[in-house]
Coordinates of C-alpha atoms in Angstrom, one line a residue:
M1438 CA 148.0 44.3 58.8
R1439 CA 147.9 42.6 55.4
E1440 CA 149.6 44.3 52.5
F1441 CA 148.6 44.4 48.9
S1442 CA 150.3 46.1 46.0
A1443 CA 148.7 48.8 43.9
T1444 CA 148.6 46.2 41.1
D1445 CA 146.7 43.8 43.4
L1446 CA 144.2 46.6 44.1
G1447 CA 143.6 46.9 40.4
N1448 CA 143.6 43.2 39.5
K1449 CA 142.2 41.6 42.7
T1450 CA 139.8 44.3 43.9
G1451 CA 137.4 41.8 45.4
D1452 CA 140.2 40.2 47.5
V1453 CA 141.4 43.5 48.7
L1454 CA 138.0 44.7 49.7
A1455 CA 137.2 41.4 51.5
A1456 CA 140.4 41.7 53.5
A1457 CA 139.7 45.4 54.3
S1458 CA 136.3 44.4 55.6
Q1459 CA 138.0 42.4 58.3
E1460 CA 140.9 44.7 59.2
P1461 CA 142.8 47.7 57.7
V1462 CA 145.0 46.7 54.8
A1463 CA 148.1 48.5 53.5
I1464 CA 148.3 49.4 49.8
A1465 CA 152.0 49.5 48.6
R1466 CA 153.5 51.3 45.7
H1467 CA 157.0 50.4 44.6
G1468 CA 157.3 48.0 47.6
K1469 CA 156.5 50.7 50.2
P1470 CA 153.2 51.0 52.1
R1471 CA 151.6 54.2 50.9
F1472 CA 147.9 54.0 51.7
V1473 CA 145.6 52.2 54.2
M1474 CA 142.1 50.9 53.3
L1475 CA 139.6 50.3 56.1
T1476 CA 135.9 50.2 56.6
T1477 CA 133.9 53.4 57.1
E1478 CA 133.0 52.3 60.6
A1479 CA 136.7 51.8 61.5
F1480 CA 137.6 55.2 60.0
E1481 CA 134.8 57.0 61.9
H1482 CA 135.9 55.3 65.2
M1483 CA 139.5 56.3 64.6
K1484 CA 138.5 59.9 63.9
R1485 CA 136.4 60.0 67.2
S1486 CA 139.3 58.4 69.1
L1487 CA 141.9 61.0 67.9
D1488 CA 139.9 64.0 68.8
P1489 CA 141.2 65.1 72.2
R1490 CA 138.1 67.3 72.8
V1491 CA 135.8 65.0 74.6
A1492 CA 133.1 66.3 76.9
R1493 CA 131.9 64.0 79.6
R1494 CA 130.0 64.3 82.8
T1495 CA 132.3 63.6 85.8
A1496 CA 130.1 60.6 86.6
D1497 CA 130.9 59.1 83.2
I1498 CA 134.7 59.3 83.3
P1499 CA 136.2 55.9 83.3
E1500 CA 138.0 55.2 86.6
D1501 CA 141.5 54.9 85.1
E1502 CA 141.1 58.2 83.3
G1503 CA 139.7 59.9 86.4
A1504 CA 142.7 58.7 88.4
A1505 CA 145.1 60.0 85.8
L1506 CA 143.3 63.4 85.7
V1507 CA 143.4 63.7 89.5
A1508 CA 147.1 62.8 89.6
E1509 CA 147.9 65.3 86.9
L1510 CA 145.9 68.1 88.7
E1511 CA 147.7 67.2 92.0
R1512 CA 151.1 67.4 90.2
M1513 CA 150.2 70.8 88.8
V1514 CA 149.1 72.1 92.2
Q1515 CA 152.4 70.9 93.7
D1516 CA 154.4 72.6 90.9
D1517 CA 152.7 75.9 91.6
A1518 CA 153.3 75.7 95.4

């Protein structure tokens, strides 16, 4: 992740925005990263990815997630036995 200072954000806004259009960039204040700038699309994707409440039809569950779900359910059944 590229890093820009808060001063860069003020003085080189175009450069910062150009970089943020390619990947998230860190904005540092007093030498420490404090903020992240990213595209709206990346932000929306991140929000959707972080929400654990996902409803799917069983036919649409990816194979690796389905296997993990079955393994966890079997573990829970064994623990209750």
